Amino acid sequence: MNILVNYVVIPLVKIVVIVAILSGGIAYLTLMERKVIARLQHRLGPMRVGWHGILQPIADGLKFIIKEDIIPIKADRFVFTIAPGISLVPAFIVFSVIPFGPPDSLWGTGGYVTDVNIALLFAVAVSSVGVLGVILGGWASNSKYPLLGALRSSAQMVSYEVAMGFGIIGVLLVANSLSLVEIVEKQRSMGVWFFFVQPIAFLIYYFCGMAETNRLPFDLPEAETELVGGFHTEYSGFRFSLFFIAEYANMITVSSLAVTLFFGGWLRPFSSVAALSFLDIIPPPLWFVIKVLIFLYIFIWVRGTLPRFRFDQLMRIGWKVFLPVAMANVMVTGAILLKFL
Amino acid sequence: MIDQIIFYTLAFIIVAMSLMVILARNAVRSALYLISALLGFAALYIRLQAELLAGVQILVYVGGIMVLFLFVIMLVSVRTMEHQARQTRQWKAAVVIALGVAAELIYLIVRGGSIFVTKQPPDALLTKSQNTQVVGEALYSTYLLPFEIASVLLLVAMIGAVVLAKKKI
């Protein structure tokens, strides 16, 4: 009975709540993106549906559902149909290991669905599966622009994942654990966020994360101006929206992992300074959400500011800048840890 | 009981998916089935409490190698392959090898599991957060030489591939 409650009922409730919050968050992230980009370009953005366009995401969702779902006649129907799912499911699975609150919160069940000893590896591994949806979707469309998008996506993913992995190893060396809960706890006990210990690792992680979510300036698999819509050119209606949701879910994943690894997760700023304990009035999960929102804002800000890379530039940055710098970071960190600790 | 149900379900999925890899006519579909089989293996590793191995399996094979596989398959025209003959001249050799492997497997099943000497790892190795550390320590102490040989081999293969592919460097 107890086992049933502890391992089935409680996680299930948490999963339902997280998926619900995430879905709502994604819907309103699209509105936030349109509003912020509009402000950057001196426009108003969506204004018609509801007060200042507050109901726009609902209208968009309805539109996606009622639009016709077209499958090209020469497409590989089976692969074409499941590709958006392959892209979407891993994006949501990652959140099962991301901690939103301390282990003693939520009546002692912990502010996370599960705390596994390889949580960080799991998160990186599962989010790397999502790209298969993009590649398969591009191939199954059997049309030239999606195929080009798919090829670009696979090359880009392979190039940036290596650098990303090396960036994360820097954190791993300091934290001495792959468990995300323990990584946050370590930042509390050390009294410093890992961003201040590993700034280079953070920059590499965040840029590679941007590349992995196919966001500008790394959105070459989509590249509207040259490839129409890239891998999702042939997709329409609900299936198109699944790709869209996956992209936004990945943005939230990258931001959440960045916050957890480098900015103290659910911890308030200066968690070791007792004089600032009035900040505890904001509960830990809310601190987490605030930090994630800041990173999501940076995502949108960068999209509104920077132009797209050319493909050779993209490869050069990945292999000749990010990877060597990340490796050097690991070596220097390791040497310092060996010498002084 | 539950343990066995999980094992046989996973085993069935893995075997079925592996069969589909070689039976599917379309190379991209084969790759899809291979991905499913590899994910099944990852689940098996988790059941064996080798979480690190499961994570690495997904990261390296599903997220890395399969992406490269698909990259190569997409560059080849898949539609023409679908119409090629199923059997090639290699089928006689294939039959001999398959029969050999089958004979070995049947021998093992008849003799039972007693021929395998299983060394039960001490419980300390299986405690929760130790998984990664144990694998790392084993790789860099007991198995350092094989580990280094494997990495040199990979380096040689990489240089070889570049030299073969690029006439002018």
Coordinates of C-alpha atoms in Angstrom, one line a residue:
Chain A
M1 CA 0.0 0.0 0.0
N2 CA 2.7 2.4 1.0
I3 CA 4.8 1.4 -2.0
L4 CA 1.8 2.1 -4.2
V5 CA 1.3 5.6 -2.8
N6 CA 5.0 6.4 -2.7
Y7 CA 6.0 5.1 -6.2
V8 CA 2.8 5.4 -8.2
V9 CA 0.2 7.9 -6.8
I10 CA 2.5 10.7 -5.7
P11 CA 4.7 10.8 -8.8
L12 CA 1.6 10.5 -11.0
V13 CA 0.1 13.6 -9.3
K14 CA 3.3 15.5 -9.7
I15 CA 3.6 14.5 -13.3
V16 CA 0.1 15.7 -14.1
V17 CA 0.7 19.0 -12.3
I18 CA 4.1 19.6 -14.1
V19 CA 2.7 18.7 -17.5
A20 CA -0.3 21.0 -17.0
I21 CA 2.0 23.9 -15.8
L22 CA 4.4 23.2 -18.6
S23 CA 1.7 23.2 -21.3
G24 CA 0.2 26.5 -20.0
G25 CA 3.7 27.9 -19.8
I26 CA 4.5 27.0 -23.4
A27 CA 1.3 28.6 -24.6
Y28 CA 2.1 31.8 -22.8
L29 CA 5.7 31.7 -23.8
T30 CA 4.6 32.1 -27.4
L31 CA 2.7 35.2 -26.4
M32 CA 5.7 36.5 -24.4
E33 CA 7.9 35.9 -27.4
R34 CA 5.6 37.8 -29.7
K35 CA 5.2 40.7 -27.2
V36 CA 8.9 41.1 -26.5
I37 CA 9.9 40.9 -30.1
A38 CA 7.2 43.4 -30.9
R39 CA 8.6 45.8 -28.3
L40 CA 12.1 45.3 -29.6
Q41 CA 10.8 46.2 -33.1
H42 CA 8.7 49.1 -31.9
R43 CA 5.4 47.4 -32.5
L44 CA 2.5 46.4 -30.3
G45 CA 2.3 42.7 -31.1
P46 CA -1.0 40.8 -30.7
M47 CA -3.7 43.2 -29.3
R48 CA -7.0 41.9 -30.6
V49 CA -7.8 38.7 -28.7
G50 CA -8.5 39.7 -25.1
W51 CA -6.9 42.5 -23.2
H52 CA -3.5 43.2 -24.9
G53 CA -3.8 39.9 -26.7
I54 CA -3.9 37.8 -23.4
L55 CA -6.2 35.2 -25.0
Q56 CA -4.1 34.9 -28.2
P57 CA -2.4 31.5 -27.3
I58 CA -5.9 30.0 -26.9
A59 CA -7.0 31.3 -30.3
D60 CA -3.7 30.0 -31.8
G61 CA -4.2 26.6 -30.3
L62 CA -7.8 26.4 -31.6
K63 CA -6.6 27.4 -35.1
F64 CA -3.9 24.6 -35.1
I65 CA -6.5 22.0 -34.2
I66 CA -9.2 22.9 -36.7
K67 CA -6.7 23.4 -39.7
E68 CA -6.5 20.6 -42.2
D69 CA -3.7 18.1 -41.5
I70 CA -2.0 17.5 -44.9
I71 CA 0.2 14.6 -45.6
P72 CA 2.1 14.9 -48.9
I73 CA 1.3 12.1 -51.3
K74 CA 4.9 11.1 -51.7
A75 CA 5.7 11.2 -48.0
D76 CA 6.6 8.1 -45.9
R77 CA 3.3 8.1 -44.0
F78 CA 4.4 6.1 -41.0
V79 CA 7.5 8.1 -40.3
F80 CA 5.8 11.4 -41.2
T81 CA 3.1 10.7 -38.7
I82 CA 5.2 9.8 -35.7
A83 CA 8.1 12.3 -36.2
P84 CA 6.4 15.2 -34.3
G85 CA 5.8 12.8 -31.4
I86 CA 9.5 11.7 -31.3
S87 CA 10.4 15.3 -31.1
L88 CA 7.8 16.2 -28.4
V89 CA 7.9 13.3 -26.0
P90 CA 11.6 13.6 -24.9
A91 CA 11.1 17.4 -24.4
F92 CA 8.6 16.6 -21.7
I93 CA 10.3 13.6 -20.2
V94 CA 13.3 15.7 -19.2
F95 CA 11.2 17.5 -16.6
S96 CA 10.9 14.3 -14.5
V97 CA 14.4 14.9 -13.2
I98 CA 14.6 18.7 -12.9
P99 CA 14.2 19.8 -9.2
F100 CA 11.9 22.7 -8.6
G101 CA 12.2 22.8 -4.8
P102 CA 14.3 21.4 -1.9
P103 CA 14.0 17.7 -1.0
D104 CA 12.0 18.4 2.2
S105 CA 9.4 20.5 0.4
L106 CA 5.9 19.4 -0.7
W107 CA 5.2 17.6 2.6
G108 CA 8.5 15.8 2.5
T109 CA 8.1 14.2 -0.9
G110 CA 10.6 16.5 -2.5
G111 CA 10.1 19.3 -5.1
Y112 CA 10.8 16.9 -8.1
V113 CA 9.2 13.9 -9.7
T114 CA 12.3 11.7 -9.1
D115 CA 15.9 12.2 -8.0
V116 CA 18.0 9.6 -9.8
N117 CA 21.8 9.4 -9.4
I118 CA 22.4 10.0 -13.1
A119 CA 19.8 12.9 -13.4
L120 CA 22.2 15.2 -15.3
L121 CA 23.3 12.5 -17.8
F122 CA 19.6 11.5 -18.2
A123 CA 18.5 15.0 -19.0
V124 CA 21.2 15.6 -21.6
A125 CA 20.7 12.1 -23.1
V126 CA 17.0 12.3 -23.4
S127 CA 17.0 15.9 -24.8
S128 CA 19.4 14.7 -27.5
V129 CA 16.8 12.1 -28.6
G130 CA 14.4 14.9 -29.7
V131 CA 16.5 15.8 -32.7
L132 CA 15.7 12.5 -34.3
G133 CA 12.1 13.8 -34.7
V134 CA 13.4 16.8 -36.6
I135 CA 15.6 14.6 -38.8
L136 CA 13.0 11.9 -39.5
G137 CA 10.3 14.5 -40.1
G138 CA 12.5 16.3 -42.7
W139 CA 13.4 13.0 -44.4
A140 CA 9.8 11.6 -44.4
S141 CA 8.4 14.7 -46.1
N142 CA 10.3 13.6 -49.3
S143 CA 10.8 17.1 -50.5
K144 CA 14.0 19.1 -50.9
Y145 CA 13.7 21.9 -48.4
P146 CA 12.8 19.6 -45.5
L147 CA 15.6 17.2 -46.4
L148 CA 18.1 20.1 -46.4
G149 CA 16.8 21.2 -43.0
A150 CA 17.1 17.6 -41.7
L151 CA 20.7 17.3 -42.9
R152 CA 21.7 20.6 -41.4
S153 CA 20.0 19.7 -38.1
S154 CA 21.9 16.4 -37.8
A155 CA 25.2 18.0 -38.6
Q156 CA 24.6 20.9 -36.2
M157 CA 23.4 18.6 -33.4
V158 CA 26.4 16.3 -33.6
S159 CA 28.8 19.3 -33.6
Y160 CA 27.3 21.1 -30.6
E161 CA 26.4 18.2 -28.4
V162 CA 30.1 17.3 -27.9
A163 CA 31.0 20.9 -26.8
M164 CA 27.9 20.9 -24.5
G165 CA 29.0 17.7 -22.9
F166 CA 32.4 19.0 -22.2
G167 CA 30.9 22.3 -20.8
I168 CA 28.8 20.3 -18.3
I169 CA 31.8 18.2 -17.2
G170 CA 33.2 21.4 -15.7
V171 CA 30.2 21.6 -13.3
L172 CA 30.4 17.9 -12.7
L173 CA 34.0 18.2 -11.5
V174 CA 33.1 20.9 -9.0
A175 CA 29.8 19.3 -7.8
N176 CA 31.1 15.8 -7.7
S177 CA 27.7 14.4 -8.5
L178 CA 25.4 13.8 -11.4
S179 CA 22.3 14.2 -9.3
L180 CA 20.6 17.5 -9.9
V181 CA 19.4 17.8 -6.4
E182 CA 22.9 17.2 -5.0
I183 CA 24.3 19.8 -7.5
V184 CA 21.9 22.4 -6.1
E185 CA 22.6 21.4 -2.5
K186 CA 26.3 21.7 -3.2
Q187 CA 25.8 25.2 -4.4
R188 CA 24.0 25.9 -1.1
S189 CA 26.8 24.4 1.0
M190 CA 29.5 26.1 -0.9
G191 CA 27.6 29.4 -0.6
V192 CA 28.2 30.3 -4.2
W193 CA 26.4 29.7 -7.5
F194 CA 28.4 27.6 -9.9
F195 CA 28.1 30.4 -12.5
F196 CA 30.8 32.3 -10.5
V197 CA 33.0 29.2 -10.3
Q198 CA 32.5 28.0 -13.9
P199 CA 31.5 31.1 -16.0
I200 CA 33.0 29.6 -19.2
A201 CA 31.2 26.4 -18.8
F202 CA 27.9 28.3 -18.4
L203 CA 28.5 30.4 -21.6
I204 CA 29.3 27.2 -23.6
Y205 CA 26.3 25.4 -22.2
Y206 CA 23.9 28.2 -22.9
F207 CA 25.1 28.8 -26.5
C208 CA 25.1 25.1 -27.3
G209 CA 21.7 24.9 -25.7
M210 CA 20.5 27.7 -28.0
A211 CA 21.9 25.7 -31.0
E212 CA 20.2 22.6 -29.8
T213 CA 16.8 24.2 -29.6
N214 CA 17.2 25.5 -33.2
R215 CA 16.7 29.1 -32.1
L216 CA 18.2 32.1 -33.7
P217 CA 21.1 32.7 -34.4
F218 CA 21.4 28.9 -34.8
D219 CA 18.0 28.2 -36.5
L220 CA 19.6 26.9 -39.8
P221 CA 17.3 23.8 -39.9
E222 CA 14.4 26.1 -40.2
A223 CA 15.9 29.2 -41.9
E224 CA 12.7 30.7 -43.3
T225 CA 14.5 32.9 -45.7
E226 CA 16.4 30.1 -47.5
L227 CA 14.6 26.8 -46.8
V228 CA 10.9 28.0 -46.6
G229 CA 10.4 26.4 -43.2
G230 CA 13.2 23.8 -43.2
F231 CA 12.3 20.5 -41.7
H232 CA 8.7 21.4 -41.0
T233 CA 7.9 22.9 -44.5
E234 CA 5.4 20.1 -45.3
Y235 CA 3.8 19.9 -41.9
S236 CA 0.5 21.6 -41.2
G237 CA -2.2 21.8 -38.6
F238 CA -1.8 19.9 -35.4
R239 CA 1.4 18.1 -36.3
F240 CA 3.1 21.4 -37.1
S241 CA 2.0 22.7 -33.7
L242 CA 3.6 19.6 -32.0
F243 CA 7.0 20.6 -33.5
F244 CA 6.4 24.1 -32.3
I245 CA 5.5 23.0 -28.7
A246 CA 8.6 20.8 -28.7
E247 CA 10.8 23.7 -29.6
Y248 CA 9.4 25.9 -26.8
A249 CA 9.6 23.0 -24.3
N250 CA 13.2 22.6 -25.2
M251 CA 13.8 26.3 -24.6
I252 CA 12.3 25.8 -21.1
T253 CA 14.5 22.7 -20.6
V254 CA 17.7 24.5 -21.5
S255 CA 16.8 27.4 -19.3
S256 CA 15.8 25.1 -16.4
L257 CA 19.1 23.1 -16.6
A258 CA 21.1 26.4 -16.8
V259 CA 19.4 27.6 -13.7
T260 CA 19.8 24.3 -11.9
L261 CA 23.5 23.9 -12.8
F262 CA 24.8 27.4 -12.7
F263 CA 22.3 29.6 -10.8
G264 CA 21.4 27.7 -7.7
G265 CA 18.1 26.1 -8.8
W266 CA 15.5 26.8 -6.2
L267 CA 17.9 28.8 -3.9
R268 CA 17.3 32.4 -3.2
P269 CA 20.2 34.8 -4.1
F270 CA 22.9 34.8 -1.5
S271 CA 21.4 31.8 0.3
S272 CA 24.2 31.8 2.8
V273 CA 23.8 35.4 3.9
A274 CA 21.4 35.4 6.9
A275 CA 20.8 39.1 6.6
L276 CA 18.9 38.6 3.4
S277 CA 16.6 36.0 4.9
F278 CA 13.6 38.3 4.2
L279 CA 13.9 37.0 0.6
D280 CA 12.6 33.7 1.8
I281 CA 9.1 35.2 1.7
I282 CA 9.2 34.1 -2.0
P283 CA 9.0 30.2 -1.9
P284 CA 11.8 28.2 -3.6
P285 CA 9.8 27.0 -6.6
L286 CA 8.9 30.6 -7.4
W287 CA 12.6 31.6 -7.3
F288 CA 13.2 28.8 -9.7
V289 CA 10.4 30.1 -12.1
I290 CA 11.7 33.7 -11.8
K291 CA 15.2 32.6 -12.8
V292 CA 13.9 30.4 -15.7
L293 CA 11.9 33.4 -17.0
I294 CA 15.0 35.5 -17.1
F295 CA 16.7 33.0 -19.3
L296 CA 13.7 32.6 -21.5
Y297 CA 13.7 36.4 -21.9
I298 CA 17.4 36.2 -23.0
F299 CA 16.4 33.6 -25.5
I300 CA 13.9 35.9 -27.1
W301 CA 16.1 39.0 -26.7
V302 CA 18.9 37.2 -28.7
R303 CA 16.4 36.1 -31.3
G304 CA 15.3 39.7 -31.8
T305 CA 18.9 41.1 -31.9
L306 CA 21.2 38.7 -33.8
P307 CA 21.1 37.6 -37.4
R308 CA 21.4 34.0 -38.4
F309 CA 24.9 32.4 -38.8
R310 CA 26.0 31.1 -42.1
F311 CA 26.5 27.3 -42.1
D312 CA 30.3 27.4 -42.4
Q313 CA 30.4 29.9 -39.6
L314 CA 28.2 27.7 -37.5
M315 CA 30.5 24.7 -38.0
R316 CA 33.6 26.8 -37.4
I317 CA 32.3 28.2 -34.1
G318 CA 31.2 24.7 -32.9
W319 CA 34.4 22.8 -33.7
K320 CA 37.1 25.5 -33.5
V321 CA 35.9 27.7 -30.7
F322 CA 33.4 26.0 -28.3
L323 CA 35.0 22.6 -28.3
P324 CA 38.6 23.6 -27.6
V325 CA 37.5 26.2 -25.0
A326 CA 35.3 23.7 -23.3
M327 CA 38.1 21.1 -23.2
A328 CA 40.6 23.7 -21.9
N329 CA 38.0 24.6 -19.2
V330 CA 37.8 20.9 -18.1
M331 CA 41.6 20.6 -18.0
V332 CA 42.1 23.8 -16.0
T333 CA 39.3 23.0 -13.6
G334 CA 40.6 19.5 -13.0
A335 CA 44.2 20.8 -12.5
I336 CA 43.0 23.4 -9.9
L337 CA 40.9 20.9 -8.1
L338 CA 43.8 18.4 -7.9
K339 CA 46.2 21.1 -6.7
F340 CA 44.2 22.8 -4.1
L341 CA 41.5 20.4 -2.9
Chain B
M1 CA 7.7 -12.0 -10.3
I2 CA 7.4 -8.3 -11.4
D3 CA 11.1 -8.5 -12.1
Q4 CA 10.6 -11.3 -14.5
I5 CA 7.6 -9.7 -16.2
I6 CA 9.7 -6.6 -16.8
F7 CA 12.6 -8.7 -18.1
Y8 CA 10.6 -10.8 -20.6
T9 CA 8.6 -7.7 -21.8
L10 CA 11.9 -5.9 -22.5
A11 CA 13.5 -9.0 -24.0
F12 CA 10.5 -9.5 -26.3
I13 CA 10.6 -5.8 -27.4
I14 CA 14.3 -5.9 -28.1
V15 CA 14.2 -9.2 -30.1
A16 CA 11.2 -8.1 -32.1
M17 CA 12.7 -4.7 -32.9
S18 CA 16.1 -6.3 -33.8
L19 CA 14.3 -8.6 -36.2
M20 CA 12.5 -5.6 -37.8
V21 CA 15.8 -3.9 -38.3
I22 CA 16.8 -6.6 -40.8
L23 CA 13.4 -7.3 -42.2
A24 CA 12.4 -3.7 -43.0
R25 CA 12.9 -2.9 -46.6
N26 CA 13.5 0.8 -46.0
A27 CA 16.8 1.8 -44.5
V28 CA 15.3 4.7 -42.5
R29 CA 12.7 2.4 -41.0
S30 CA 15.4 0.0 -40.1
A31 CA 17.2 2.9 -38.3
L32 CA 13.9 3.6 -36.4
Y33 CA 13.6 0.0 -35.3
L34 CA 17.3 0.0 -34.2
I35 CA 16.6 3.1 -32.1
S36 CA 13.8 1.3 -30.4
A37 CA 16.0 -1.8 -29.8
L38 CA 18.7 0.4 -28.3
L39 CA 16.2 2.1 -26.0
G40 CA 15.1 -1.3 -24.9
F41 CA 18.7 -2.1 -24.0
A42 CA 18.9 1.1 -22.0
A43 CA 15.9 0.0 -20.0
L44 CA 17.5 -3.4 -19.4
Y45 CA 20.6 -1.7 -18.0
I46 CA 18.4 0.3 -15.6
R47 CA 16.8 -3.0 -14.4
L48 CA 20.4 -4.3 -13.8
Q49 CA 21.1 -1.1 -11.7
A50 CA 23.7 0.1 -14.2
E51 CA 22.1 3.5 -14.5
L52 CA 25.3 5.1 -15.9
L53 CA 25.5 2.6 -18.7
A54 CA 21.8 3.3 -19.5
G55 CA 22.4 7.0 -19.7
V56 CA 25.5 6.6 -21.8
Q57 CA 23.7 4.2 -24.1
I58 CA 21.0 6.7 -24.9
L59 CA 23.4 9.6 -25.1
V60 CA 26.0 7.9 -27.4
Y61 CA 24.0 5.5 -29.4
V62 CA 20.5 7.0 -29.8
G63 CA 21.5 10.7 -29.6
G64 CA 24.8 10.5 -31.4
I65 CA 25.5 7.4 -33.5
M66 CA 22.0 7.0 -34.8
V67 CA 21.9 10.7 -35.9
L68 CA 25.1 10.0 -37.9
F69 CA 23.5 6.8 -39.3
L70 CA 20.5 8.8 -40.5
F71 CA 22.7 11.5 -41.9
V72 CA 24.5 8.9 -44.1
I73 CA 21.2 7.1 -45.0
M74 CA 19.6 10.4 -46.1
L75 CA 22.6 11.1 -48.4
V76 CA 22.0 7.7 -50.1
S77 CA 19.0 7.4 -52.3
V78 CA 16.8 5.1 -50.2
R79 CA 14.0 4.6 -52.7
T80 CA 16.3 2.8 -55.2
M81 CA 17.5 0.4 -52.4
E82 CA 13.9 -0.7 -51.9
H83 CA 13.7 -2.3 -55.3
Q84 CA 17.0 -4.1 -55.1
A85 CA 17.1 -7.9 -54.8
R86 CA 16.8 -9.1 -51.2
Q87 CA 19.4 -11.8 -51.5
T88 CA 23.0 -11.1 -52.5
R89 CA 25.8 -13.5 -53.3
Q90 CA 26.8 -13.5 -49.6
W91 CA 23.9 -15.6 -48.5
K92 CA 25.8 -18.9 -48.3
A93 CA 28.4 -17.4 -46.0
A94 CA 25.6 -15.9 -43.9
V95 CA 23.9 -19.3 -43.5
V96 CA 27.2 -20.9 -42.3
I97 CA 27.8 -18.1 -39.7
A98 CA 24.2 -18.1 -38.6
L99 CA 24.2 -21.9 -38.1
G100 CA 27.5 -21.7 -36.1
V101 CA 26.0 -19.0 -33.8
A102 CA 22.8 -21.0 -33.4
A103 CA 24.8 -24.2 -32.5
E104 CA 26.7 -22.2 -29.9
L105 CA 23.5 -20.8 -28.4
I106 CA 21.8 -24.1 -28.3
Y107 CA 24.8 -25.7 -26.6
L108 CA 24.7 -22.9 -23.9
I109 CA 21.0 -23.3 -23.3
V110 CA 21.4 -27.1 -23.0
R111 CA 24.3 -26.9 -20.6
G112 CA 22.5 -24.3 -18.6
G113 CA 23.8 -21.2 -16.9
S114 CA 26.4 -23.2 -14.8
I115 CA 29.1 -22.6 -17.4
F116 CA 29.1 -18.9 -16.7
V117 CA 31.0 -17.9 -13.7
T118 CA 29.2 -14.9 -12.3
K119 CA 31.1 -12.8 -9.8
Q120 CA 28.7 -11.1 -7.5
P121 CA 29.9 -7.6 -7.0
P122 CA 30.2 -6.5 -3.4
D123 CA 27.1 -4.6 -2.3
A124 CA 29.1 -1.4 -1.6
L125 CA 29.6 -1.1 -5.4
L126 CA 25.9 -0.9 -6.0
T127 CA 25.0 1.9 -3.5
K128 CA 23.1 4.7 -5.0
S129 CA 25.5 7.5 -6.0
Q130 CA 28.5 5.3 -6.5
N131 CA 27.6 4.0 -10.0
T132 CA 29.5 6.7 -12.0
Q133 CA 32.5 6.7 -9.7
V134 CA 32.9 2.9 -9.7
V135 CA 32.9 2.8 -13.5
G136 CA 35.3 5.7 -13.7
E137 CA 37.7 4.2 -11.2
A138 CA 37.6 0.8 -12.9
L139 CA 38.3 2.4 -16.3
Y140 CA 41.3 4.4 -15.0
S141 CA 42.9 1.7 -12.8
T142 CA 42.1 -2.0 -13.6
Y143 CA 41.3 -1.5 -17.2
L144 CA 43.5 1.4 -18.1
L145 CA 45.5 -0.5 -20.8
P146 CA 42.5 -1.8 -22.7
F147 CA 40.8 1.6 -22.4
E148 CA 43.9 3.4 -23.8
I149 CA 44.3 0.8 -26.6
A150 CA 40.6 1.3 -27.6
S151 CA 41.1 5.1 -27.7
V152 CA 44.2 4.8 -29.8
L153 CA 42.4 2.5 -32.1
L154 CA 39.6 5.0 -32.5
L155 CA 42.1 7.7 -33.2
V156 CA 43.7 5.6 -35.9
A157 CA 40.3 4.8 -37.5
M158 CA 39.4 8.5 -37.5
I159 CA 42.7 9.6 -39.2
G160 CA 42.3 6.7 -41.6
A161 CA 38.8 7.8 -42.6
V162 CA 40.0 11.4 -43.1
V163 CA 42.9 10.2 -45.3
L164 CA 40.7 7.9 -47.3
A165 CA 38.0 10.4 -47.8
K166 CA 40.1 13.4 -48.7
K167 CA 42.6 13.0 -51.5
K168 CA 44.1 16.4 -50.9
I169 CA 44.7 17.4 -47.3

